[in-house]
XYZ file of C-alpha atoms in Angstrom:
571
model
C 97.740 -170.201 12.769
C 99.623 -168.668 15.681
C 102.873 -170.284 16.853
C 102.285 -169.036 20.388
C 102.190 -171.808 22.997
C 98.647 -172.324 24.195
C 97.895 -171.815 27.876
C 96.533 -175.361 28.232
C 99.742 -176.811 26.775
C 101.721 -175.149 29.571
C 99.453 -176.933 32.068
C 99.149 -180.376 30.498
C 102.547 -180.848 28.797
C 104.448 -179.916 31.946
C 106.577 -182.881 33.141
C 106.904 -181.716 36.769
C 104.690 -182.628 39.705
C 102.058 -180.068 38.745
C 101.824 -181.393 35.193
C 101.195 -184.846 36.629
C 98.487 -183.452 38.900
C 96.809 -181.498 36.074
C 96.699 -184.549 33.796
C 95.641 -186.995 36.487
C 92.829 -184.904 37.894
C 91.490 -184.020 34.435
C 91.561 -187.627 33.196
C 89.602 -188.650 36.294
C 86.639 -186.683 34.886
C 86.634 -188.797 31.725
C 88.842 -186.679 29.473
C 91.478 -188.649 27.556
C 95.111 -188.006 26.699
C 93.990 -186.864 23.230
C 91.381 -184.508 24.702
C 93.876 -182.553 26.789
C 96.172 -182.074 23.797
C 93.450 -180.137 21.958
C 92.584 -176.455 22.523
C 90.709 -176.256 25.822
C 87.582 -174.116 25.483
C 85.936 -172.716 28.588
C 82.179 -172.337 28.388
C 80.966 -169.766 30.899
C 77.483 -170.963 31.793
C 75.467 -168.383 33.729
C 72.427 -170.616 34.164
C 70.486 -169.923 37.352
C 66.987 -170.675 38.526
C 67.060 -167.146 39.927
C 67.602 -165.744 36.425
C 64.575 -166.315 34.185
C 66.412 -164.936 31.143
C 69.020 -167.739 31.409
C 66.661 -170.625 32.181
C 67.470 -172.414 28.884
C 71.250 -172.075 29.026
C 71.975 -175.687 29.977
C 70.536 -176.769 26.627
C 72.481 -174.098 24.710
C 75.712 -175.241 26.385
C 75.270 -178.716 24.922
C 75.052 -177.255 21.423
C 78.141 -175.121 22.073
C 80.005 -178.232 23.211
C 79.009 -180.041 20.023
C 80.486 -177.212 17.969
C 83.706 -177.240 20.006
C 84.149 -180.998 19.598
C 83.427 -180.803 15.863
C 86.113 -178.124 15.426
C 88.755 -180.151 17.229
C 88.614 -178.539 20.664
C 87.791 -179.823 24.125
C 84.950 -178.007 25.947
C 85.015 -177.500 29.713
C 82.030 -175.782 31.290
C 82.397 -173.460 34.282
C 80.006 -171.241 36.270
C 80.045 -167.630 37.386
C 77.460 -165.641 39.300
C 74.317 -164.876 37.311
C 72.401 -161.609 37.612
C 68.633 -161.877 37.106
C 67.243 -158.389 36.607
C 63.740 -158.868 38.107
C 64.937 -160.454 41.335
C 68.068 -158.718 42.650
C 67.493 -155.903 45.136
C 68.266 -153.080 45.504
C 69.558 -153.415 41.920
C 71.608 -155.760 39.747
C 73.849 -152.781 38.929
C 75.287 -153.192 42.415
C 76.683 -156.557 41.260
C 77.700 -155.975 37.626
C 81.298 -155.241 38.627
C 81.363 -158.299 40.893
C 80.271 -160.486 37.973
C 82.919 -158.873 35.761
C 85.566 -159.609 38.408
C 84.340 -163.192 38.850
C 84.378 -163.829 35.089
C 87.793 -162.223 34.527
C 89.448 -164.170 37.331
C 87.911 -167.479 36.209
C 89.180 -166.824 32.674
C 92.689 -165.983 33.864
C 93.044 -168.664 36.543
C 92.202 -171.784 34.532
C 93.899 -173.728 31.712
C 91.555 -172.491 29.011
C 92.718 -171.219 25.633
C 89.467 -169.539 24.653
C 86.054 -168.916 26.152
C 82.412 -168.804 25.091
C 80.534 -166.345 27.311
C 76.811 -167.099 27.636
C 74.843 -164.055 28.712
C 71.564 -162.347 28.043
C 70.022 -160.541 31.016
C 70.855 -156.845 31.281
C 74.079 -156.772 33.331
C 75.484 -160.135 32.241
C 76.686 -159.255 28.740
C 78.371 -155.979 29.795
C 80.046 -157.767 32.718
C 81.329 -160.439 30.335
C 82.585 -157.910 27.782
C 84.374 -156.014 30.566
C 85.971 -159.278 31.701
C 86.960 -160.255 28.161
C 88.579 -156.855 27.652
C 90.619 -157.229 30.839
C 91.566 -160.911 30.497
C 92.184 -160.622 26.730
C 92.112 -164.287 25.776
C 90.196 -165.415 22.640
C 86.523 -164.888 23.529
C 83.133 -164.884 21.887
C 79.723 -163.807 23.190
C 76.664 -166.018 22.834
C 73.440 -164.357 23.963
C 70.396 -166.403 24.945
C 67.936 -164.581 22.712
C 64.660 -162.736 23.329
C 61.328 -164.202 24.366
C 58.571 -164.693 21.833
C 56.105 -161.816 21.741
C 53.527 -161.930 24.496
C 49.966 -162.319 23.231
C 46.664 -161.238 24.764
C 43.391 -160.599 22.975
C 45.106 -160.411 19.593
C 47.618 -157.829 20.846
C 51.409 -158.253 20.920
C 52.841 -157.632 24.386
C 56.388 -156.728 25.370
C 58.205 -157.162 28.665
C 58.619 -154.925 30.411
C 57.207 -152.012 28.408
C 53.718 -153.431 28.905
C 54.479 -154.309 32.544
C 54.582 -150.553 33.148
C 51.455 -149.983 31.070
C 49.347 -152.658 32.765
C 50.334 -151.685 36.299
C 49.716 -148.017 35.467
C 46.214 -148.747 34.170
C 45.533 -150.982 37.181
C 46.584 -148.128 39.473
C 44.340 -145.768 37.520
C 41.392 -148.125 38.056
C 41.048 -149.114 34.405
C 42.000 -152.799 35.003
C 40.776 -155.038 37.810
C 42.881 -157.657 39.640
C 41.708 -160.518 37.410
C 42.605 -158.621 34.233
C 46.028 -157.798 35.647
C 46.631 -161.481 36.464
C 45.596 -162.446 32.938
C 48.166 -160.007 31.541
C 50.840 -161.419 33.874
C 50.235 -164.893 32.448
C 50.327 -163.718 28.830
C 53.311 -161.370 28.679
C 56.219 -163.822 29.187
C 55.361 -166.974 27.245
C 58.766 -168.493 26.487
C 62.382 -168.709 27.579
C 64.562 -165.675 26.840
C 65.145 -162.078 27.816
C 62.876 -159.065 27.211
C 61.646 -158.908 23.620
C 61.617 -155.132 23.231
C 64.718 -152.992 22.600
C 65.469 -152.833 26.304
C 68.892 -153.206 27.852
C 69.167 -156.951 27.189
C 68.407 -156.587 23.466
C 70.566 -153.458 23.254
C 73.584 -155.201 24.798
C 73.097 -158.241 22.553
C 73.072 -155.851 19.585
C 76.173 -154.088 20.913
C 78.007 -157.429 21.157
C 77.341 -157.847 17.429
C 78.155 -154.225 16.655
C 81.501 -154.613 18.438
C 82.256 -157.750 16.436
C 82.275 -159.954 19.559
C 79.274 -162.144 18.596
C 78.547 -163.962 15.357
C 76.356 -161.989 12.910
C 72.669 -162.556 13.552
C 73.113 -163.748 17.127
C 71.197 -160.976 18.912
C 67.693 -161.256 17.483
C 67.055 -165.010 17.122
C 64.246 -165.863 19.569
C 65.417 -167.993 22.479
C 63.179 -170.923 21.540
C 63.812 -170.827 17.781
C 65.816 -173.830 16.537
C 68.221 -171.394 14.892
C 69.340 -170.293 18.368
C 70.650 -173.866 18.765
C 72.374 -173.627 15.390
C 73.942 -170.325 16.454
C 75.188 -171.969 19.653
C 76.853 -174.761 17.712
C 78.434 -172.307 15.257
C 79.724 -170.256 18.185
C 81.356 -173.336 19.700
C 82.941 -174.104 16.357
C 84.191 -170.588 15.843
C 85.899 -170.182 19.235
C 88.265 -173.027 18.363
C 89.271 -171.158 15.220
C 89.745 -167.946 17.214
C 92.195 -169.798 19.444
C 94.079 -171.171 16.441
C 94.201 -167.679 14.906
C 95.059 -166.132 18.299
C 92.447 -163.436 17.651
C 91.787 -161.678 20.967
C 89.221 -159.163 22.265
C 91.640 -156.236 22.049
C 92.191 -157.051 18.355
C 88.428 -156.734 17.835
C 87.184 -154.129 20.329
C 89.052 -151.144 18.901
C 87.923 -147.527 19.177
C 86.417 -147.812 15.688
C 84.495 -150.938 16.729
C 83.131 -149.081 19.749
C 81.979 -146.280 17.462
C 80.235 -148.899 15.316
C 78.449 -150.251 18.392
C 77.360 -146.735 19.392
C 76.032 -146.145 15.862
C 73.995 -149.367 16.050
C 72.642 -148.329 19.459
C 71.575 -144.871 18.299
C 69.903 -146.215 15.152
C 68.089 -148.803 17.304
C 66.659 -146.457 19.936
C 68.659 -148.530 22.409
C 68.735 -148.392 26.188
C 70.310 -145.488 28.091
C 71.945 -148.138 30.305
C 74.144 -149.140 27.398
C 76.014 -145.831 27.687
C 77.305 -146.694 31.166
C 78.265 -150.186 30.008
C 80.076 -149.065 26.858
C 82.048 -146.480 28.822
C 83.074 -149.222 31.272
C 84.058 -151.609 28.453
C 86.098 -148.910 26.695
C 87.930 -148.038 29.903
C 88.845 -151.694 30.447
C 90.457 -151.471 26.997
C 92.432 -148.408 28.097
C 90.255 -145.845 26.287
C 88.399 -142.842 27.670
C 84.933 -142.564 26.163
C 83.392 -139.174 27.009
C 79.639 -138.655 26.759
C 80.253 -136.111 24.013
C 81.252 -138.987 21.721
C 77.814 -140.542 22.124
C 76.093 -137.262 21.363
C 78.262 -136.596 18.301
C 77.428 -140.026 16.890
C 73.756 -139.678 17.825
C 73.471 -136.402 15.913
C 74.707 -137.983 12.673
C 72.974 -141.371 13.028
C 69.340 -141.591 11.874
C 66.887 -143.570 13.984
C 65.883 -146.511 11.773
C 64.549 -149.345 13.914
C 60.798 -149.417 14.489
C 60.919 -151.344 17.767
C 59.279 -150.789 21.117
C 59.525 -148.895 23.408
C 60.346 -146.330 20.705
C 58.389 -147.917 17.859
C 55.796 -150.487 16.869
C 57.406 -153.929 16.636
C 59.520 -156.244 18.809
C 62.559 -158.525 18.546
C 60.639 -161.342 16.872
C 59.834 -159.078 13.927
C 63.382 -157.690 13.990
C 64.728 -161.213 13.535
C 62.398 -161.766 10.581
C 63.565 -158.447 9.080
C 67.182 -159.620 9.180
C 68.317 -158.613 12.664
C 71.436 -156.614 13.476
C 73.256 -157.525 10.216
C 70.431 -155.979 8.186
C 70.422 -152.830 10.309
C 74.212 -152.606 9.955
C 73.870 -153.071 6.190
C 71.586 -150.037 6.099
C 74.047 -148.145 8.301
C 77.100 -149.300 6.334
C 78.026 -145.812 5.024
C 78.293 -144.680 8.687
C 80.318 -147.668 9.925
C 84.019 -148.474 10.040
C 83.915 -151.373 7.606
C 87.537 -152.378 8.155
C 86.974 -153.504 11.773
C 87.853 -157.141 12.451
C 85.178 -159.399 13.994
C 85.000 -162.846 15.607
C 84.179 -164.304 12.185
C 87.795 -163.644 11.201
C 86.479 -161.223 8.605
C 85.796 -157.507 8.634
C 82.456 -155.773 9.102
C 82.409 -154.992 5.373
C 83.043 -158.627 4.466
C 80.352 -159.845 6.873
C 77.786 -157.487 5.300
C 78.578 -158.315 1.680
C 75.497 -160.473 1.003
C 73.142 -159.024 3.630
C 69.866 -157.280 2.783
C 66.912 -155.803 4.668
C 63.894 -158.129 4.631
C 61.169 -155.873 6.068
C 61.058 -152.109 5.576
C 58.285 -151.671 8.132
C 60.802 -152.702 10.789
C 64.126 -151.390 9.444
C 63.670 -148.054 7.686
C 65.959 -146.879 4.843
C 68.889 -144.638 5.739
C 67.515 -142.019 3.325
C 63.999 -142.172 4.837
C 64.508 -142.619 8.590
C 61.941 -142.574 11.362
C 63.861 -139.657 12.883
C 66.870 -137.804 11.434
C 69.083 -138.450 14.450
C 69.690 -141.117 17.075
C 67.670 -142.342 20.012
C 69.678 -141.004 22.971
C 70.628 -137.413 23.738
C 73.262 -136.207 26.205
C 72.107 -133.211 28.262
C 74.315 -130.763 30.122
C 73.806 -127.619 32.151
C 74.165 -126.476 35.738
C 72.068 -129.438 36.961
C 74.309 -132.058 35.370
C 77.786 -130.687 34.627
C 79.015 -134.275 34.193
C 76.148 -135.038 31.832
C 72.781 -136.762 31.874
C 70.800 -138.849 29.376
C 67.363 -139.002 27.839
C 65.971 -141.537 25.373
C 64.366 -138.918 23.180
C 62.662 -141.435 20.892
C 60.437 -142.413 23.843
C 59.619 -138.811 24.887
C 56.259 -137.121 24.385
C 56.873 -134.450 21.735
C 55.313 -131.673 23.817
C 58.080 -132.077 26.396
C 61.039 -131.612 24.034
C 61.135 -128.019 25.289
C 59.633 -127.578 28.722
C 59.833 -125.362 31.788
C 58.211 -126.400 35.038
C 58.365 -126.185 38.817
C 60.145 -128.917 40.743
C 58.348 -131.373 42.993
C 61.237 -132.858 44.968
C 61.595 -136.280 46.576
C 64.750 -136.731 48.652
C 64.861 -140.515 48.395
C 63.079 -143.515 46.934
C 61.322 -144.048 50.254
C 60.182 -140.415 50.335
C 58.823 -140.722 46.808
C 56.897 -143.928 47.546
C 55.431 -142.350 50.665
C 54.213 -139.109 49.078
C 53.725 -139.627 45.323
C 50.039 -140.535 45.606
C 49.176 -138.123 48.411
C 46.079 -136.221 47.236
C 47.541 -133.092 48.856
C 50.776 -133.249 46.826
C 51.274 -129.866 45.143
C 51.676 -131.112 41.573
C 50.161 -130.714 38.122
C 51.029 -132.119 34.687
C 53.480 -129.249 34.023
C 55.497 -129.981 37.175
C 58.926 -131.591 36.997
C 59.227 -134.611 39.292
C 62.704 -134.771 40.872
C 64.062 -137.869 42.635
C 67.378 -137.394 44.470
C 69.864 -139.821 46.023
C 69.327 -142.554 43.455
C 72.881 -142.608 42.085
C 75.741 -145.132 42.349
C 76.625 -144.200 45.944
C 73.327 -142.686 47.039
C 70.783 -145.440 46.456
C 73.084 -147.457 46.584
C 73.916 -149.001 43.211
C 71.898 -146.696 40.919
C 68.627 -148.694 40.675
C 66.175 -148.535 37.785
C 63.684 -146.284 39.567
C 63.953 -143.246 37.307
C 60.534 -143.881 35.755
C 58.915 -141.994 38.629
C 55.224 -142.960 38.830
C 52.598 -140.487 37.677
C 50.808 -139.223 40.827
C 47.458 -140.941 41.388
C 45.411 -137.755 41.133
C 46.954 -136.940 37.732
C 46.506 -140.513 36.476
C 42.809 -140.221 37.191
C 42.731 -137.077 35.022
C 44.286 -138.989 32.104
C 47.906 -137.793 32.454
C 50.320 -140.486 31.183
C 53.617 -138.605 30.888
C 55.486 -135.870 32.751
C 59.053 -134.598 32.881
C 60.854 -136.724 35.470
C 64.491 -136.315 36.508
C 66.741 -138.482 38.657
C 70.365 -139.441 39.242
C 69.328 -143.086 38.928
C 68.659 -145.275 35.918
C 65.645 -146.587 34.016
C 64.976 -149.925 32.415
C 65.649 -149.975 28.687
C 62.005 -150.997 28.381
C 60.844 -147.708 29.955
C 59.129 -144.903 28.076
C 58.253 -141.291 28.749
C 60.112 -138.038 29.399
C 62.757 -139.437 31.713
C 66.053 -137.654 32.341
C 68.479 -140.006 34.089
C 72.141 -140.562 35.032
C 72.471 -137.020 36.439
C 76.161 -136.597 37.230
C 77.604 -135.848 39.657
C 74.931 -137.466 41.788
C 73.226 -135.943 44.820
C 75.042 -138.110 47.359
C 78.499 -136.755 46.445
C 77.461 -133.094 46.533
C 76.367 -132.609 42.941
C 74.165 -129.590 42.151
C 71.230 -131.924 41.542
C 71.074 -132.372 45.317
C 70.462 -128.625 45.790
C 67.053 -128.486 44.057
C 64.184 -127.359 46.260
C 60.429 -127.548 45.793
C 59.155 -124.815 43.494
C 62.475 -124.220 41.688
C 62.032 -123.811 37.954
C 63.787 -126.334 35.710
C 64.282 -125.937 31.981
C 64.567 -128.938 29.650
C 65.517 -128.350 26.014
C 66.332 -131.562 24.167
C 67.044 -129.708 20.918
C 69.750 -127.623 22.633
C 70.826 -130.554 24.858
C 70.182 -128.405 27.940
C 69.094 -129.201 31.504
C 69.125 -126.054 33.605
C 68.113 -125.111 37.130
C 66.804 -121.537 36.947
C 68.238 -120.462 40.296
C 71.030 -117.888 40.582
C 74.551 -118.932 41.573
C 74.549 -116.999 44.836
C 71.497 -118.903 46.084
C 73.039 -122.227 45.012
C 76.220 -121.416 46.934
C 74.146 -120.749 50.077
C 72.412 -124.101 49.690
C 75.704 -125.867 49.069
C 77.170 -124.492 52.313
C 74.300 -126.169 54.213
C 74.456 -129.494 52.355
C 75.202 -132.556 54.486
C 76.517 -135.751 52.934
C 74.254 -138.770 53.577
C 75.467 -141.549 55.849
C 76.921 -144.543 53.960
C 74.683 -147.599 53.604
C 77.310 -150.229 54.351
C 79.921 -150.734 57.067
C 81.500 -153.934 55.718
C 81.785 -156.405 52.861
C 81.154 -155.982 49.167
C 78.715 -153.114 49.740
C 81.433 -151.085 51.459
C 83.870 -151.894 48.634
C 81.249 -150.678 46.157
C 80.561 -147.403 47.961
C 84.259 -146.633 48.424
C 85.419 -147.345 44.863
C 82.531 -146.959 42.404
C 82.923 -144.225 39.795
C 80.220 -141.824 38.660
C 77.853 -142.581 35.777
C 79.837 -140.765 33.081
C 82.830 -142.952 34.049
C 80.881 -146.182 33.623
C 80.216 -146.969 37.315
C 83.200 -149.315 37.282
C 85.446 -149.669 40.337
C 88.393 -147.287 40.195
C 90.906 -150.077 40.919
C 89.690 -152.157 37.955
C 90.754 -149.544 35.397
C 94.110 -149.958 33.639
C 96.897 -148.136 35.472
C 97.198 -145.330 32.919
C 93.502 -144.455 33.320
C 93.721 -144.679 37.114
C 96.636 -142.239 37.039
C 94.696 -139.893 34.740
C 91.688 -140.068 37.060
C 93.789 -139.208 40.110
C 95.390 -136.258 38.329
C 91.929 -134.825 37.549
C 90.621 -135.028 41.120
C-alpha cells in the first residue's frame, strides 16, 4: 500500500476554513464522517438520452457503487459530456477532444482518489483514455458492452454493417419501404453499442489490450447479467488501485500500446482506432508513427472471424472467450510483462485462459490471413500516410489502377453521385476531397462513398474510394481513408483532377497519383485554401489547433510540452 497522502485526505482532513466547507457541504448530501475518511472514488457517468449506446449506464453505475462500498471506498458519481455517434453532426470527432478536456479537468479538479470511466460509444473511450493519460490518477475503464445480435428472418444482423447493406439494397430497388422499416426495427434489439468489430468494439478491446479494463470486459453483451458483475468487480478493483497507487502511466507503457495494436490488427479492428491510439500515446509523451502500426500489422496474423471482416459478431466473440482468449492465442507476440489494472501482468492474467470456439478465434498457426487487418499506405498522394482496412476489401482491388472521378466536397458528392450522366464505371476511383480535420470540418465518417445509382443497378457493390475523411469501423469495401496531409491544408490529395490515373497497391503499401511533378507544381500554384467554417467559439478553436490525422487529431496545446516543442521544430 502506498504511503502517499490521498487527494481526498488533503480536502477533508484540512482544519482551515476550506476543510470545514468541504466536510460540511459533503455531509449535507448524506455522507458521514466515516465515509469521507475512505478513498473517494469518482464514477464518470456518461449517460445521455442522446446517446443510445449509453442508455443503460445509470444501472451499471449502481453496480459499480456496490463494488466500491464493498471494497471500503466511497463512490461519488459525476457527469461529463456524452458523444452519441448516430446523432452528432457534422461528426462526433469534432467533440472528442472537448470530451477529453472535460473529463481530464473534472478528474483533476475534484477530491477524488481514483476514477471509474464509463464509456462505450466510439469517441467516448478514446476521450477517457486520453484524459486518464493526462490526469494520471488511478483509473479504470468500464465499457457498456455490445448489443445482442439483431435478428430478422433467421439471419443475424449487425449495426451498422447491415445499415449500409439495407440502405444500399433499398437504393438499388431490391427492398421496398416496408421491408426497410422492418429491418430498422430488427437490427438494434437491446441496450449497448454496435455488435460488430466497429470502432466501439475495437476501442473496448484496446482498453483491455492496454491493461486499462478488467479482462473480459469488452465482449460481454450489454444486457447480460455478467455485465453487472463486471461493473461491480470494476468498482471493487478501483479501490485497490488507489491503495496500490497504480496509475495510468504505470500501465499504458509503450509495450502496452504495442500489445493493444497487436490485438487490433488480429481483430480486423477499426481504422479509427489508429487516430485514437496515436492521440493516447502522445498524451503519455510518446510519438507513435504510422510505420509502427504497419510493422506490427505485418507480423500479426488476422485471427478474429468477426464482421465486417468475418462471419460472426460480438455475442459469439464473448462465448468464444472474448479478448482474453484472443490475447492467449497471441501471447507469443505480446509483451507479457506489462502491468494491468488487475495488479498482475498480462502473462499472469492469461495463465488459465483458453479459446472456447475455433470458428470465431482462429489458431495463431492457422490464421484467417497471415497479417493484420489494417495497412498503412504511402506515396505522392499521402506523404503523411493513409489507411485501408484490407480485411474488408474486395480481393480484385488489392492491386488496381483507375481514373479519378473527383468530388470537391461532401455537398458536391451528394449532388452528383447519382447523376445518370456521371462519367464513371466500376474501374473508376471515386475521390472525395475536403473531408479532413480542418476541411469538413472534424473529419466525418463519410469515406464510404456511395456506389453511383447507375452502377448499383448493374450489380456493382464495391469500388476503390479515397478520401481524407474517416469511415465507421462497421464499414466495408475498398476504402482508403485518413489521407494526410488533407486537401484543406494544401496536401497533394487536393490537386487530383477528373481523369487522373491513380494506382493502389495494398501489397506494396502504395497509393500513387500517376501525374508528373511538373504538372502537380502548376496545379499547386493555382490552389486556393478554402474559407474557414467558423469565426468564433469551440469550432474556431478546433480549426486553429487540430493536428492532422497521423498526429491523432488532438489539439496541439493538449500535447505534453516536449512533444509540442518537437512539433514546432518540425514545422
